[in-house]
PDB file of C-alpha atoms in Angstrom:
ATOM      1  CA  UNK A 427       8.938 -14.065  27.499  1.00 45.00           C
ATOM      2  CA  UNK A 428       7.709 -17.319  28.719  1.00 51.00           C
ATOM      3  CA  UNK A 429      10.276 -20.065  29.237  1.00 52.00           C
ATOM      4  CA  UNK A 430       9.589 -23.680  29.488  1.00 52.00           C
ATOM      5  CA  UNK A 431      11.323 -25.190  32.489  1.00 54.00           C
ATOM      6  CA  UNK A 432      12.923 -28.546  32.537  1.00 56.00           C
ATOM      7  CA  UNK A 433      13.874 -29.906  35.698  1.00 58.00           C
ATOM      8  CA  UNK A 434      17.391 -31.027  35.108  1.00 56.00           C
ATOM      9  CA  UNK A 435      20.074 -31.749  37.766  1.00 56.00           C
ATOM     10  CA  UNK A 436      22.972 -30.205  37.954  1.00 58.00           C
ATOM     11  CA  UNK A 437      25.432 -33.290  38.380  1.00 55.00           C
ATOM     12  CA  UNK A 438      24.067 -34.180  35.099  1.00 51.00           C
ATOM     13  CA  UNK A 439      24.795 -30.534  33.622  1.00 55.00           C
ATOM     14  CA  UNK A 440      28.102 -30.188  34.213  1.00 55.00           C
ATOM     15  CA  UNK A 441      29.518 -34.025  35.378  1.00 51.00           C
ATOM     16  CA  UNK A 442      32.117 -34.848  32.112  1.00 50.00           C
ATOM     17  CA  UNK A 443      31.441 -38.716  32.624  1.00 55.00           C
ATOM     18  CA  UNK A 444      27.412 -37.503  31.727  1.00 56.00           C
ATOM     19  CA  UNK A 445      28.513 -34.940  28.587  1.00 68.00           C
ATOM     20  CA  UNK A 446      26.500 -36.791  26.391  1.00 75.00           C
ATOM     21  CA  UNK A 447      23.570 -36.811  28.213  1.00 74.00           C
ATOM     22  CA  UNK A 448      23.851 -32.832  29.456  1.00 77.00           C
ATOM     23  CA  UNK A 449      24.076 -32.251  25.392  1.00 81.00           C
ATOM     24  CA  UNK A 450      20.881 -34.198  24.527  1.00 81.00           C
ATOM     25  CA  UNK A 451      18.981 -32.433  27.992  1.00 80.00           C
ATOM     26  CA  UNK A 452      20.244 -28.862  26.395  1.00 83.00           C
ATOM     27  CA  UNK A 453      18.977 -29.769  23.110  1.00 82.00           C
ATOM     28  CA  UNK A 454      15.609 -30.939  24.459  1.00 82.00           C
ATOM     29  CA  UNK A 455      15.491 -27.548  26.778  1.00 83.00           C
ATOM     30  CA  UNK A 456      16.154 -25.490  23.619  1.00 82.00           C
ATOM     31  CA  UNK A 457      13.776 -27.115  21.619  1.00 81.00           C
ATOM     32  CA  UNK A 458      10.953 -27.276  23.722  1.00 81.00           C
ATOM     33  CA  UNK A 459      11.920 -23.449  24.570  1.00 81.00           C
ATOM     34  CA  UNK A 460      11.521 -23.171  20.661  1.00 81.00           C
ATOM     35  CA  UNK A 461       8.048 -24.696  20.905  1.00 82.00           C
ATOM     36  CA  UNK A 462       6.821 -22.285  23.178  1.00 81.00           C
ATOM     37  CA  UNK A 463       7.490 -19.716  21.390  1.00 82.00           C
ATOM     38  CA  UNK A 464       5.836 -21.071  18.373  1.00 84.00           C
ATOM     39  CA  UNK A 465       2.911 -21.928  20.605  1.00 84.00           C
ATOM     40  CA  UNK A 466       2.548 -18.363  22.238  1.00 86.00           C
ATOM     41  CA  UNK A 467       3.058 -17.080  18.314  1.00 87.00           C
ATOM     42  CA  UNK A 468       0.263 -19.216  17.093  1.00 87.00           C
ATOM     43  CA  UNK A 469      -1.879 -18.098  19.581  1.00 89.00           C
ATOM     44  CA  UNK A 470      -1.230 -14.811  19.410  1.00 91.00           C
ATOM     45  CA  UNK A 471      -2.088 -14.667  15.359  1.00 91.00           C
ATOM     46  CA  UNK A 472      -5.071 -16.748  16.365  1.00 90.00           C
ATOM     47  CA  UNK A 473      -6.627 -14.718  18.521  1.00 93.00           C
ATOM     48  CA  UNK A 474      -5.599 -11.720  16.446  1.00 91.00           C
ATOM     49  CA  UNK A 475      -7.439 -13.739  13.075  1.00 92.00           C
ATOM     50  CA  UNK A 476     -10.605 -14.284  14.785  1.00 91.00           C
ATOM     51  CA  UNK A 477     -10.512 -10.346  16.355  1.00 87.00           C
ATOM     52  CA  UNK A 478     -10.656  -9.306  12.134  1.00 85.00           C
ATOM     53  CA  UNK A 479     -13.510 -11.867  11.658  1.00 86.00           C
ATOM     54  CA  UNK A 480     -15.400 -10.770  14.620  1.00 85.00           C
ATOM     55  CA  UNK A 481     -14.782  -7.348  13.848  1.00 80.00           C
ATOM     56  CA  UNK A 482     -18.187  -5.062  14.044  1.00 80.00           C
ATOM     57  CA  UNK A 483     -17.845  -2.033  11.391  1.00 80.00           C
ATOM     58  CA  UNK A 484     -19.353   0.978  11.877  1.00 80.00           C
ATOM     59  CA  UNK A 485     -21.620   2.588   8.887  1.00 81.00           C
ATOM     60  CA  UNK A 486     -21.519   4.539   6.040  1.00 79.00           C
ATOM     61  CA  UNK A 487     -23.702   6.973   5.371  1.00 79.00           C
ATOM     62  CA  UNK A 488     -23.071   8.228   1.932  1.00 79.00           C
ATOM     63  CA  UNK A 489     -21.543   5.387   0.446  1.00 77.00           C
ATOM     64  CA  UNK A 490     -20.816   7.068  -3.536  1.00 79.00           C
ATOM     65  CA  UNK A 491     -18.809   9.859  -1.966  1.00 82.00           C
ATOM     66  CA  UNK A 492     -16.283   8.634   0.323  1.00 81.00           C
ATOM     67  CA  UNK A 493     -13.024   9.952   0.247  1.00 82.00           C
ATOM     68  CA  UNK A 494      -9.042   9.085   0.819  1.00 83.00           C
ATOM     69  CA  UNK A 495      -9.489  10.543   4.071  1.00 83.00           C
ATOM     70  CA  UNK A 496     -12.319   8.095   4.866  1.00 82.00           C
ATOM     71  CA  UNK A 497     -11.113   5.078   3.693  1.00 81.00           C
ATOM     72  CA  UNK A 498      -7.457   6.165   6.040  1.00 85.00           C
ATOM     73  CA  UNK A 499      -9.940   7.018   8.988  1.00 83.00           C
ATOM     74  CA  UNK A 500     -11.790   3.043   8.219  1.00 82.00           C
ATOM     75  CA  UNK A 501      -8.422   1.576   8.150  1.00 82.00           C
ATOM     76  CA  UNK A 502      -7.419   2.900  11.353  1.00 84.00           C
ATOM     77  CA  UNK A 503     -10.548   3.146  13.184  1.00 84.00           C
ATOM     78  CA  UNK A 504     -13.177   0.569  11.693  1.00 82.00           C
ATOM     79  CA  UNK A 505     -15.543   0.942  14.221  1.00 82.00           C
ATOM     80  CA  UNK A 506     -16.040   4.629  13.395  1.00 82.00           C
ATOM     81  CA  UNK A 507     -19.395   5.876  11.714  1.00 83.00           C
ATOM     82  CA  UNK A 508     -17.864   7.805   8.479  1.00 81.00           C
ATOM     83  CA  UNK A 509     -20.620  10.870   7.884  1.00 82.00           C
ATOM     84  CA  UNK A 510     -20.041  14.220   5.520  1.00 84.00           C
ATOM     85  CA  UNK A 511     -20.996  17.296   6.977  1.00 87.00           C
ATOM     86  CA  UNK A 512     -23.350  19.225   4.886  1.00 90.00           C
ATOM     87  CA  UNK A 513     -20.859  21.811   3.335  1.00 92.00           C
ATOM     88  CA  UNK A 514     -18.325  18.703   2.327  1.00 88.00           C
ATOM     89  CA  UNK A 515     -20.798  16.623   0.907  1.00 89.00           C
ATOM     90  CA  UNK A 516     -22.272  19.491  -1.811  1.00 92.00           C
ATOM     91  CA  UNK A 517     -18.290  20.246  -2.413  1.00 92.00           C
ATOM     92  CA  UNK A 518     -17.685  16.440  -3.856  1.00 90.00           C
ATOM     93  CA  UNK A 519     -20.880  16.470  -5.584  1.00 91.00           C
ATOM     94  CA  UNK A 520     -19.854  19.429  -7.540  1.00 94.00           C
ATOM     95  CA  UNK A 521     -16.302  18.136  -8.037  1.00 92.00           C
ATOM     96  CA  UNK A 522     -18.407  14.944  -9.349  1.00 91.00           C
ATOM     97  CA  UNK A 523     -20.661  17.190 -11.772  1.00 94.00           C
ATOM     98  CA  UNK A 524     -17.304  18.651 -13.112  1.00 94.00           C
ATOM     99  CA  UNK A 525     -15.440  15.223 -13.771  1.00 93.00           C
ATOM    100  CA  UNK A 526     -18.497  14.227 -15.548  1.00 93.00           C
ATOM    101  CA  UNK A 527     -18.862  17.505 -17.603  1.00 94.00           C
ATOM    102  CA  UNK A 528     -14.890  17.823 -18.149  1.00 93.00           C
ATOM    103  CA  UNK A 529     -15.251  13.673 -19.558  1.00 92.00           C
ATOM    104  CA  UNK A 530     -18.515  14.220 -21.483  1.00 91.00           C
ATOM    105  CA  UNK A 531     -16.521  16.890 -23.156  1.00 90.00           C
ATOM    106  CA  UNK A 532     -13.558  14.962 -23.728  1.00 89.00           C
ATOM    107  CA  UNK A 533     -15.114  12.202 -25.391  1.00 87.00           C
ATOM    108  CA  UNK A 534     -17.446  14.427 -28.050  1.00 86.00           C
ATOM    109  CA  UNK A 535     -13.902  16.121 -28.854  1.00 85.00           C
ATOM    110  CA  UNK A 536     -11.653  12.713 -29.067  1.00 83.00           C
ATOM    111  CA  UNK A 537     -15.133  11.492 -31.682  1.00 82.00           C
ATOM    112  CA  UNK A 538     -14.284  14.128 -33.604  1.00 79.00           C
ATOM    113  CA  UNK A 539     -10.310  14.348 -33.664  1.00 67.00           C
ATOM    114  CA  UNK A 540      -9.490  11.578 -35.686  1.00 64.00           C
ATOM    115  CA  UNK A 541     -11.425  12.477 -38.427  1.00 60.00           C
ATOM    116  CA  UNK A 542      -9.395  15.788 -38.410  1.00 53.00           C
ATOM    117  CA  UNK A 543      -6.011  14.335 -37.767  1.00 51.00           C
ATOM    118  CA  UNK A 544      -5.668  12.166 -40.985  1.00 53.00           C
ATOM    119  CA  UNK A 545      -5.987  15.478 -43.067  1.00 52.00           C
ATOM    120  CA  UNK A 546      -3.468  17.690 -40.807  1.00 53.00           C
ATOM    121  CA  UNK A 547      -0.641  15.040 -39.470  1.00 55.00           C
ATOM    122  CA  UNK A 548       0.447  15.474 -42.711  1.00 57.00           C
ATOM    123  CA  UNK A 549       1.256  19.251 -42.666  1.00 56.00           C
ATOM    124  CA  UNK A 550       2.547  18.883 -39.286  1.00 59.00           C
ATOM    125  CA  UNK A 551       5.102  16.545 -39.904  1.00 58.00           C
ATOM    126  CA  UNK A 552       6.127  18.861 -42.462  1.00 57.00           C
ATOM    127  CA  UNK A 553       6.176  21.611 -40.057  1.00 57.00           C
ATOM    128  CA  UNK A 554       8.243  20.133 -37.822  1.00 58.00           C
ATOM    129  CA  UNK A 555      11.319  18.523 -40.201  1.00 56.00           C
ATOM    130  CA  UNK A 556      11.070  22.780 -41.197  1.00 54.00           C
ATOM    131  CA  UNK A 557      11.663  23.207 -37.595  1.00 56.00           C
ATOM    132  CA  UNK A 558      14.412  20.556 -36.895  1.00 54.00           C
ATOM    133  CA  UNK A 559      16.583  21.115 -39.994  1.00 55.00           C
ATOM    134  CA  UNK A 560      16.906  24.937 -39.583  1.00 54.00           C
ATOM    135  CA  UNK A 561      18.147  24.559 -35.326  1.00 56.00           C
ATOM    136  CA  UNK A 562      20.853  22.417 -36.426  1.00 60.00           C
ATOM    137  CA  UNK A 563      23.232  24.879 -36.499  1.00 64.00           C
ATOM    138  CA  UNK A 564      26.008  24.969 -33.535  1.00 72.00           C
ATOM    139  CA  UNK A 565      26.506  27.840 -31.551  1.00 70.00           C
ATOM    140  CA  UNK A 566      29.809  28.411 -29.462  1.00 78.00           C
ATOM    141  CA  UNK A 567      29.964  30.501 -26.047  1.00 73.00           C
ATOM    142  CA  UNK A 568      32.282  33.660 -25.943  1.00 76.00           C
ATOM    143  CA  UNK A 569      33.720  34.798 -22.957  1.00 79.00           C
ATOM    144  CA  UNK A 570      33.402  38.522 -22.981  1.00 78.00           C
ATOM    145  CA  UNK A 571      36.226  40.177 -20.355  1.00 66.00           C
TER     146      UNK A 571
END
């Protein structure tokens, strides 16, 4: 690490009749050691900044089907051109066509539900206090020797 050096005599360091002035020189050397560290720091986060903003990303070729394993390759590598082989690109357009299908279906039966579930929460509440009153019965263990 870079140290600033301050020319300081030794009679002045360790003389007792000076002890004031040796503890205001150490103070100075430690604080402008302390400044150039900040300095170097600054600099360093500077230059790293203006890298990000300079930063020259490489394309995308098939933008609506990128995957986790993309966007974990872009964070590491930016500069990489993300492309889908053939054979993975039909694969997430069918898992696509699925979700859509498996939604589509979802919604047309969650329309219909509640029209349904007024007339039979009734009967299943019923069904279940059936249930719950007739398990309440304790059972005890015996060991068999």
């Amino acid at each position: 690490m870079f140290q600033l050096l301050l020319f300081v005599p030794s009679y002045l360091m360790r003389n007792s009749k000076h002890s004031s002035v040796s503890a205001f020189l150490e103070r100075v050397v430690v604080l402008l050691q302390e400044l150039g560290k900040k300095l170097f720091k600054r600099r360093r986060v500077l230059s790293r900044e203006k890298r990000k903003r300079h930063q020259i990303v490489g394309a995308v070729v098939d933008e609506g089907l990128i995957t986790i394993h993309h966007l974990k390759k872009r964070r590491t590598s930016p500069r990489a051109n993300i492309t889908l082989s053939g054979k993975k690109k039909r694969k997430l357009i069918k898992q696509l066509r699925h979700q859509q299908k498996e939604k589509a279906t979802m919604e047309v039966e969650s329309r219909a539900a509640p029209q349904k579930k007024h007339d039979t929460s009734s009967a299943q509440t019923k069904k279940k206090s059936k249930k719950a009153s007739g398990c309440q019965d304790d059972v005890e263990m015996v060991d068999v020797e």
